[in-house]
Coordinates of N, CA and C and ligand atoms in Angstrom, one line a residue:
M1 N 211.0 70.7 62.4 CA 212.4 69.9 62.7 C 212.5 69.5 61.0
P2 N 213.7 69.1 60.4 CA 214.0 69.0 59.3 C 213.6 67.4 59.1
P3 N 213.8 66.6 58.3 CA 213.6 65.2 58.5 C 215.2 64.8 58.6
G4 N 215.1 63.2 59.5 CA 216.5 63.0 59.7 C 216.5 61.7 59.2
V5 N 218.1 61.1 59.8 CA 218.0 59.4 59.4 C 218.9 59.5 61.1
A6 N 218.3 58.0 61.3 CA 218.9 57.7 62.6 C 219.9 56.5 62.0
F7 N 221.3 57.3 62.5 CA 222.0 56.2 62.0 C 222.3 54.5 62.4
A8 N 221.9 54.6 63.6 CA 221.6 52.9 64.1 C 220.9 52.0 63.2
S9 N 219.8 52.7 62.6 CA 218.5 51.8 62.3 C 218.3 52.1 60.6
G10 N 218.9 53.7 60.3 CA 219.0 53.5 59.2 C 217.3 54.2 58.7
H11 N 216.5 54.3 59.5 CA 215.1 55.0 59.4 C 215.1 56.1 59.5
F12 N 214.1 57.0 58.7 CA 213.9 58.4 58.5 C 213.2 58.9 60.1
T13 N 213.7 59.9 60.8 CA 212.6 60.2 61.4 C 211.8 61.8 60.9
A14 N 210.6 61.2 60.7 CA 210.2 62.1 59.8 C 208.5 61.5 59.5
E15 N 207.6 62.7 59.7 CA 206.2 62.5 58.8 C 205.8 62.1 57.7
N16 N 205.0 61.2 57.7 CA 204.6 60.9 56.2 C 205.6 60.1 55.6
I17 N 206.5 59.5 55.7 CA 207.0 58.7 55.3 C 206.3 57.6 54.1
I18 N 206.5 57.1 53.2 CA 206.1 56.5 52.4 C 206.9 55.5 52.6
T19 N 206.4 54.0 52.7 CA 206.9 52.5 52.7 C 206.2 51.8 51.5
K20 N 207.4 51.1 50.9 CA 207.0 50.0 49.9 C 207.7 49.1 50.3
T21 N 207.3 47.8 49.9 CA 207.8 46.2 50.9 C 207.9 45.3 49.2
T22 N 208.9 44.8 49.3 CA 209.3 43.9 48.2 C 209.5 42.5 48.6
R23 N 208.3 41.7 48.3 CA 208.2 40.3 48.8 C 208.5 39.2 47.8
S24 N 209.2 38.1 48.5 CA 209.7 36.7 47.6 C 208.9 36.8 46.4
G25 N 207.7 36.9 46.6 CA 206.8 36.4 45.3 C 206.9 37.5 44.4
D26 N 207.0 38.8 45.0 CA 207.2 39.6 43.9 C 208.2 39.8 42.9
L27 N 209.5 38.9 43.0 CA 210.7 38.7 42.6 C 210.8 37.5 41.3
V28 N 209.7 37.7 40.8 CA 209.6 36.1 39.8 C 211.1 36.3 39.0
G29 N 211.4 34.9 38.4 CA 212.9 35.5 37.8 C 213.7 35.8 37.9
V30 N 213.9 36.4 39.3 CA 214.7 37.2 39.8 C 215.9 36.4 40.4
F31 N 215.3 35.5 41.4 CA 216.9 34.5 41.6 C 217.2 33.5 40.9
H32 N 218.6 33.2 40.9 CA 218.9 31.7 39.5 C 218.2 30.4 40.2
D33 N 218.3 29.9 41.2 CA 217.6 28.9 41.7 C 215.8 28.9 42.1
E34 N 215.4 28.3 41.1 CA 214.0 29.0 40.6 C 213.4 27.6 41.8
A35 N 213.7 26.8 42.4 CA 213.1 25.7 43.2 C 213.2 25.9 44.5
A36 N 214.5 27.2 45.0 CA 214.8 27.5 46.4 C 213.9 28.3 46.2
W37 N 213.5 29.5 45.3 CA 212.7 30.6 45.4 C 211.3 30.4 45.7
R38 N 211.2 28.7 44.9 CA 209.3 28.6 45.1 C 209.2 27.9 46.4
A39 N 210.5 27.4 47.1 CA 210.2 27.1 48.5 C 210.1 28.1 49.6
L40 N 210.3 29.3 49.5 CA 210.5 30.6 50.1 C 208.8 30.7 50.1
P41 N 208.2 31.2 51.7 CA 206.9 31.2 51.6 C 206.5 33.1 50.7
A42 N 206.0 33.0 49.9 CA 205.7 34.4 48.7 C 205.5 35.5 49.8
G43 N 205.3 35.4 50.7 CA 204.7 36.8 51.6 C 206.4 37.4 52.3
T44 N 207.6 36.5 52.1 CA 208.9 36.9 53.0 C 209.3 38.2 52.3
T45 N 209.3 38.9 52.9 CA 210.4 40.2 53.2 C 211.4 40.1 52.6
I46 N 211.5 40.9 51.7 CA 213.0 40.5 50.9 C 213.9 42.1 51.4
Y47 N 212.7 43.1 50.8 CA 213.1 44.5 51.3 C 212.2 45.6 51.3
Q48 N 212.4 46.3 52.0 CA 211.5 47.5 52.2 C 212.3 49.1 51.6
V49 N 211.5 49.8 51.2 CA 212.1 51.1 50.5 C 210.9 52.3 51.0
E50 N 211.6 53.2 52.2 CA 211.0 54.3 52.8 C 211.2 55.8 52.4
M51 N 210.4 56.4 51.9 CA 210.3 57.5 50.9 C 210.1 58.5 51.5
L52 N 210.9 59.4 51.5 CA 210.3 61.1 51.9 C 209.9 61.7 51.0
P53 N 208.3 62.3 51.2 CA 207.8 63.1 50.3 C 208.2 63.9 49.3
S54 N 208.3 64.2 48.1 CA 208.8 64.9 47.4 C 208.0 65.0 46.3
P55 N 208.4 66.8 45.9 CA 207.3 67.1 44.4 C 207.8 66.4 43.4
D56 N 206.8 66.4 42.5 CA 207.3 65.7 41.1 C 208.0 67.0 40.0
G57 N 208.9 66.6 39.5 CA 209.0 67.6 38.3 C 210.3 67.5 37.9
E58 N 210.8 68.4 36.5 CA 212.2 68.7 36.4 C 212.9 68.9 37.6
G59 N 214.2 68.8 38.0 CA 214.7 69.3 39.4 C 214.8 68.8 40.2
E60 N 213.7 68.1 40.5 CA 213.3 67.6 41.9 C 214.1 66.0 42.2
L61 N 213.9 65.7 43.6 CA 215.0 64.4 43.9 C 214.2 64.0 45.1
F62 N 214.0 62.8 44.6 CA 213.7 61.7 45.8 C 214.8 61.2 46.3
V63 N 214.3 61.0 48.0 CA 215.6 60.6 48.8 C 214.6 59.2 49.4
G64 N 215.5 57.9 49.3 CA 214.3 56.8 50.0 C 215.6 55.6 50.9
T65 N 215.3 55.3 51.3 CA 216.5 54.3 52.3 C 215.9 52.9 51.9
T66 N 216.8 51.8 51.1 CA 215.9 50.4 51.4 C 216.9 49.8 52.3
H67 N 216.1 48.9 52.9 CA 216.5 47.6 53.9 C 216.2 46.6 53.5
L68 N 217.7 46.4 53.0 CA 217.4 45.3 52.3 C 218.1 43.7 53.5
N69 N 217.0 42.7 53.8 CA 217.2 42.0 54.9 C 218.4 41.1 54.5
P70 N 218.9 40.3 55.2 CA 219.9 39.3 55.0 C 219.4 38.0 54.7
G71 N 219.6 36.6 53.9 CA 219.3 35.7 53.7 C 219.6 35.3 52.1
R72 N 219.3 34.1 52.1 CA 219.9 33.3 50.7 C 218.5 33.0 50.1
V73 N 218.4 32.8 48.8 CA 217.3 32.1 48.0 C 218.3 31.0 47.4
G74 N 218.4 30.0 48.0 CA 219.0 28.9 47.8 C 220.8 29.3 48.5
D75 N 222.0 29.4 47.5 CA 222.9 30.0 47.6 C 223.4 31.5 47.5
E76 N 221.9 31.9 46.6 CA 222.3 33.2 46.2 C 222.0 34.3 47.1
F77 N 222.8 35.3 47.6 CA 222.2 36.3 48.4 C 221.1 37.4 48.0
Y78 N 220.1 37.8 49.2 CA 219.1 38.5 48.8 C 219.6 39.8 48.2
M79 N 218.9 40.1 46.8 CA 219.5 41.2 46.5 C 218.0 42.2 46.0
T80 N 218.2 43.3 45.5 CA 217.1 44.0 45.0 C 216.7 43.6 43.6
R81 N 215.6 43.9 43.1 CA 215.5 43.5 41.7 C 216.4 44.3 40.6
G82 N 216.7 45.6 41.0 CA 217.8 46.2 40.2 C 217.2 46.6 38.9
H83 N 217.7 47.7 38.5 CA 217.3 48.9 37.2 C 218.1 49.5 36.6
F84 N 217.4 50.1 34.6 CA 218.2 51.0 34.5 C 217.3 52.0 35.1
H85 N 217.5 53.4 34.9 CA 216.3 54.8 35.1 C 215.7 54.5 33.9
Q86 N 214.6 54.7 33.7 CA 214.1 55.3 32.5 C 214.7 56.2 31.7
R87 N 214.9 57.3 32.2 CA 215.6 58.4 31.8 C 216.9 57.7 32.3
R88 N 217.7 57.0 30.8 CA 219.4 56.4 31.1 C 220.4 57.3 31.6
E89 N 220.1 58.6 31.0 CA 221.1 59.4 31.3 C 221.1 60.3 32.4
Q90 N 220.1 59.5 33.6 CA 220.2 60.2 35.0 C 220.8 59.0 36.0
G91 N 221.6 59.8 36.7 CA 222.6 59.1 37.8 C 221.8 59.4 39.0
E92 N 222.4 58.7 40.0 CA 222.2 58.9 41.7 C 223.2 58.5 42.5
V93 N 222.8 58.6 43.6 CA 223.7 58.8 44.6 C 223.3 57.7 46.0
Y94 N 224.1 57.0 46.1 CA 223.5 55.9 47.0 C 225.0 55.9 48.5
F95 N 224.3 55.9 49.9 CA 225.1 56.4 50.7 C 224.7 55.2 51.9
G96 N 226.2 54.0 52.3 CA 225.8 53.1 53.0 C 225.3 53.5 54.6
L97 N 224.4 53.1 55.3 CA 224.0 53.5 56.4 C 224.2 52.4 57.4
R98 N 224.1 50.9 56.9 CA 224.2 49.9 58.2 C 224.3 48.5 57.2
G99 N 225.2 47.8 58.2 CA 225.3 46.5 57.8 C 226.1 46.3 56.0
S100 N 226.1 45.4 55.7 CA 227.3 45.2 54.6 C 226.9 44.6 53.4
G101 N 227.1 44.6 52.1 CA 226.8 44.1 50.7 C 228.0 45.0 49.7
L102 N 226.7 44.7 48.9 CA 227.8 44.8 47.4 C 226.7 45.8 46.9
L103 N 227.2 46.9 46.0 CA 226.5 47.4 44.6 C 226.8 47.1 43.4
L104 N 226.0 46.2 42.8 CA 226.5 45.7 41.2 C 225.9 46.6 40.5
L105 N 227.0 47.4 39.4 CA 226.6 48.4 38.5 C 227.0 47.5 37.4
Q106 N 226.1 47.9 36.2 CA 226.6 47.6 34.7 C 225.7 48.6 33.6
S107 N 227.0 48.1 32.7 CA 226.7 49.5 31.5 C 225.9 48.4 30.4
E108 N 225.0 49.5 29.6 CA 224.5 49.2 28.5 C 225.2 48.2 27.8
Q109 N 226.6 48.1 28.0 CA 227.4 47.0 27.2 C 226.7 45.7 27.7
G110 N 226.8 45.3 29.0 CA 226.7 44.5 29.7 C 228.0 44.4 30.3
E111 N 228.8 45.1 30.9 CA 230.2 45.1 31.6 C 229.4 45.2 33.0
A112 N 230.0 44.6 34.1 CA 229.1 44.5 35.5 C 230.6 44.6 36.2
R113 N 229.9 45.4 37.7 CA 231.4 46.0 38.0 C 230.7 45.7 40.0
F114 N 231.5 45.6 41.1 CA 230.8 45.7 42.2 C 231.6 46.7 43.1
E115 N 230.9 47.6 44.1 CA 231.2 48.6 44.9 C 231.0 48.0 46.2
Q116 N 231.8 48.2 47.1 CA 231.6 47.2 48.6 C 230.7 48.6 49.6
V117 N 229.6 47.9 49.8 CA 228.9 49.2 50.5 C 229.0 48.5 51.9
S118 N 229.1 49.7 52.8 CA 229.1 49.1 54.1 C 228.8 50.9 54.8
Q119 N 228.8 50.8 56.3 CA 228.0 52.0 57.1 C 229.0 53.5 56.5
G120 N 228.8 54.6 56.2 CA 229.6 55.6 55.6 C 230.0 55.8 54.3
S121 N 229.8 54.4 53.3 CA 230.2 54.6 52.1 C 229.4 55.2 51.3
V122 N 230.0 55.8 50.0 CA 229.1 57.0 49.3 C 229.8 56.3 47.9
H123 N 228.5 55.7 46.8 CA 228.9 55.5 45.7 C 228.1 56.4 44.5
I124 N 228.8 56.9 43.4 CA 227.9 57.7 42.8 C 228.2 56.9 41.1
I125 N 226.1 56.9 41.1 CA 226.0 55.6 39.9 C 226.0 56.7 38.7
P126 N 226.9 56.8 37.7 CA 226.7 57.4 36.5 C 225.7 57.2 36.1
G127 N 225.0 58.1 35.0 CA 223.9 57.7 33.9 C 224.3 56.7 33.6
N128 N 223.3 56.0 32.7 CA 223.4 54.5 31.8 C 224.1 53.3 32.1
T129 N 223.5 53.5 33.9 CA 224.3 52.4 34.6 C 223.0 51.6 35.5
A130 N 223.1 50.5 35.4 CA 221.8 49.8 36.2 C 222.5 49.2 37.7
H131 N 221.6 49.3 38.4 CA 222.2 49.1 39.7 C 221.4 48.6 40.6
R132 N 222.0 47.6 41.3 CA 221.4 46.3 42.2 C 222.0 46.4 43.6
L133 N 221.3 46.2 44.8 CA 222.0 46.1 45.9 C 222.3 44.9 46.5
I134 N 223.2 44.1 46.6 CA 222.9 42.4 47.5 C 223.8 42.6 49.0
N135 N 223.0 41.8 49.7 CA 223.0 41.9 50.8 C 224.1 40.5 51.4
T136 N 225.5 41.1 51.6 CA 226.7 39.9 51.5 C 226.5 39.2 53.4
G137 N 225.8 40.3 54.1 CA 226.1 40.6 55.5 C 225.4 39.2 56.2
S138 N 225.0 40.0 57.2 CA 224.3 38.8 58.2 C 223.4 39.7 58.7
E139 N 223.1 41.3 58.8 CA 222.3 41.9 59.5 C 221.4 42.7 58.2
V140 N 220.9 43.3 58.4 CA 219.9 44.4 57.5 C 221.1 45.0 56.8
L141 N 221.0 44.8 55.6 CA 221.5 46.1 54.6 C 221.0 47.6 54.5
S142 N 221.2 48.8 55.1 CA 220.7 49.5 54.5 C 221.2 51.0 53.8
A143 N 220.7 51.4 52.8 CA 221.4 52.3 51.7 C 220.5 53.6 51.6
L144 N 220.8 54.9 51.8 CA 220.3 55.6 51.2 C 220.5 56.1 49.8
A145 N 219.2 56.6 49.4 CA 219.3 56.8 47.9 C 219.2 58.6 47.6
V146 N 219.8 59.0 46.9 CA 219.0 60.1 45.8 C 219.0 60.2 44.6
W147 N 217.9 60.5 44.3 CA 218.0 60.3 42.5 C 216.9 61.1 41.9
P148 N 217.2 61.6 40.7 CA 216.0 62.3 40.3 C 214.5 62.2 40.2
T149 N 213.8 63.0 40.5 CA 212.3 62.1 40.2 C 211.9 61.9 38.9
I150 N 212.4 62.9 38.1 CA 212.1 62.4 36.3 C 212.9 61.3 36.2
A151 N 213.8 60.7 36.8 CA 214.7 59.2 36.2 C 213.5 58.0 36.0
G152 N 212.7 58.1 37.1 CA 212.2 56.6 36.4 C 212.8 55.3 36.7
H153 N 212.0 54.2 36.7 CA 212.4 53.0 36.5 C 212.4 51.8 35.4
D154 N 212.9 51.3 34.5 CA 213.0 50.3 33.9 C 213.4 48.8 34.3
Y155 N 212.5 48.4 34.5 CA 213.1 46.9 34.8 C 212.9 45.7 34.0
A156 N 212.2 45.9 32.6 CA 212.3 45.4 31.7 C 213.5 45.3 30.8
S157 N 214.3 45.9 30.5 CA 215.5 46.2 30.2 C 216.5 45.1 30.9
L158 N 216.2 44.4 31.9 CA 217.3 43.6 32.8 C 216.5 42.2 32.7
A159 N 215.1 42.1 31.9 CA 214.8 40.5 32.2 C 215.4 39.7 32.4
Q160 N 216.4 39.3 31.8 CA 217.5 38.2 31.8 C 218.4 38.3 32.7
G161 N 217.9 39.6 33.4 CA 219.3 39.5 34.7 C 220.4 40.5 34.5
F162 N 221.4 40.6 35.4 CA 222.4 41.1 35.2 C 224.0 39.9 35.0
A163 N 224.9 40.6 34.8 CA 226.0 39.7 34.3 C 226.7 38.5 34.9
L164 N 226.3 39.2 36.5 CA 227.3 38.6 37.9 C 226.2 38.4 38.9
R165 N 225.9 37.2 39.6 CA 225.7 37.0 40.7 C 226.4 36.8 41.6
V166 N 226.0 36.9 43.3 CA 226.5 36.6 44.2 C 225.9 35.7 44.9
F167 N 227.0 34.5 45.3 CA 226.6 33.3 46.1 C 227.4 33.0 47.0
L168 N 227.2 32.3 48.1 CA 228.1 32.1 49.3 C 228.0 30.4 49.0
W169 N 229.5 30.1 48.7 CA 230.2 29.2 48.2 C 231.1 28.4 48.9
E170 N 230.6 27.5 49.5 CA 231.9 26.6 50.4 C 232.5 27.8 51.5
G171 N 231.3 28.5 52.0 CA 231.7 29.3 53.4 C 232.7 30.9 52.8
E172 N 232.1 30.9 51.6 CA 233.0 32.4 50.8 C 232.0 32.9 50.2
I173 N 232.0 34.1 50.2 CA 231.7 34.8 48.7 C 231.9 34.8 47.9
Q174 N 231.2 34.6 47.0 CA 231.6 34.3 45.2 C 230.8 34.7 44.2
A175 N 231.3 35.8 43.5 CA 230.6 36.4 42.1 C 231.0 35.5 41.2
R176 N 229.9 35.1 40.4 CA 229.7 34.3 39.2 C 229.3 34.9 38.0
G177 N 230.0 34.8 36.7 CA 229.7 35.1 35.5 C 228.1 34.3 35.2
V178 N 227.2 34.8 34.4 CA 226.1 34.5 34.4 C 226.1 34.3 32.8
Q179 N 226.1 32.8 32.0 CA 226.1 33.0 30.5 C 224.3 33.1 30.2
Y180 N 223.9 33.6 29.4 CA 222.9 34.0 28.8 C 222.9 33.4 27.0
G181 N 222.0 32.8 27.1 CA 221.8 32.4 25.4 C 220.7 31.0 25.2
Ligands
LIG201 C1 216.5 52.5 44.9 C2 215.7 51.3 44.6 C3 215.6 50.7 45.6 C4 214.7 49.2 45.4 O1 215.6 53.6 45.3 O2 214.3 51.6 43.8 O3 216.7 49.9 45.9 O4 215.2 48.8 43.9 P1 214.4 48.3 42.8 O5 213.9 49.5 42.5 O6 215.5 47.7 41.6 O7 213.6 47.2 43.4 C5 216.9 53.1 43.2 O8 217.5 52.6 43.1 N1 215.9 54.4 43.1 O9 216.4 54.8 41.5
LIG202 ZN1 218.2 53.3 41.2

């Protein structure tokens, strides 16, 4: 049997799945409201990534599903850390499996935009584009991703964060520009 995905849960049906958990305490400096972030138990799971085993090397692909929990740090929705690829020209495809949220995309020039993620949505992330998932819904947001094994992750270039943040404000989902300086 080849590996599969259970659509209802977004989980892989395969052996040898590798799972990585990212907890609140791992996301230093990621959320806007530092006091609210400190108030969360450091062991709170924000997201998990399940990966199928892949060979490494030029031309090979990783397949992984991110399960991003619903929740907020202060008024800001839970999100992934977000990254550029180390090999900047390498793109990626995301596919929405369950839940609802946003894919935040940002160019190297700092221009940011969103795509709506929902069950069945397909997102082609071009090269040279940073990406982050944001869960604006009330259930787990799961999205499957396929990317070249040679792409690598560059988190450091976004240490200052993305140009847009997403909050629940007076009962509405609101994106706000961020001033750095
Ligand atoms: C995804 C991400 C995953 C977790 O598999 O790695 O959603 O996000 P962070 O890596 O930003 O913590 C992907 O985009 N891989 O390239
Ligand atoms: Zn990526």
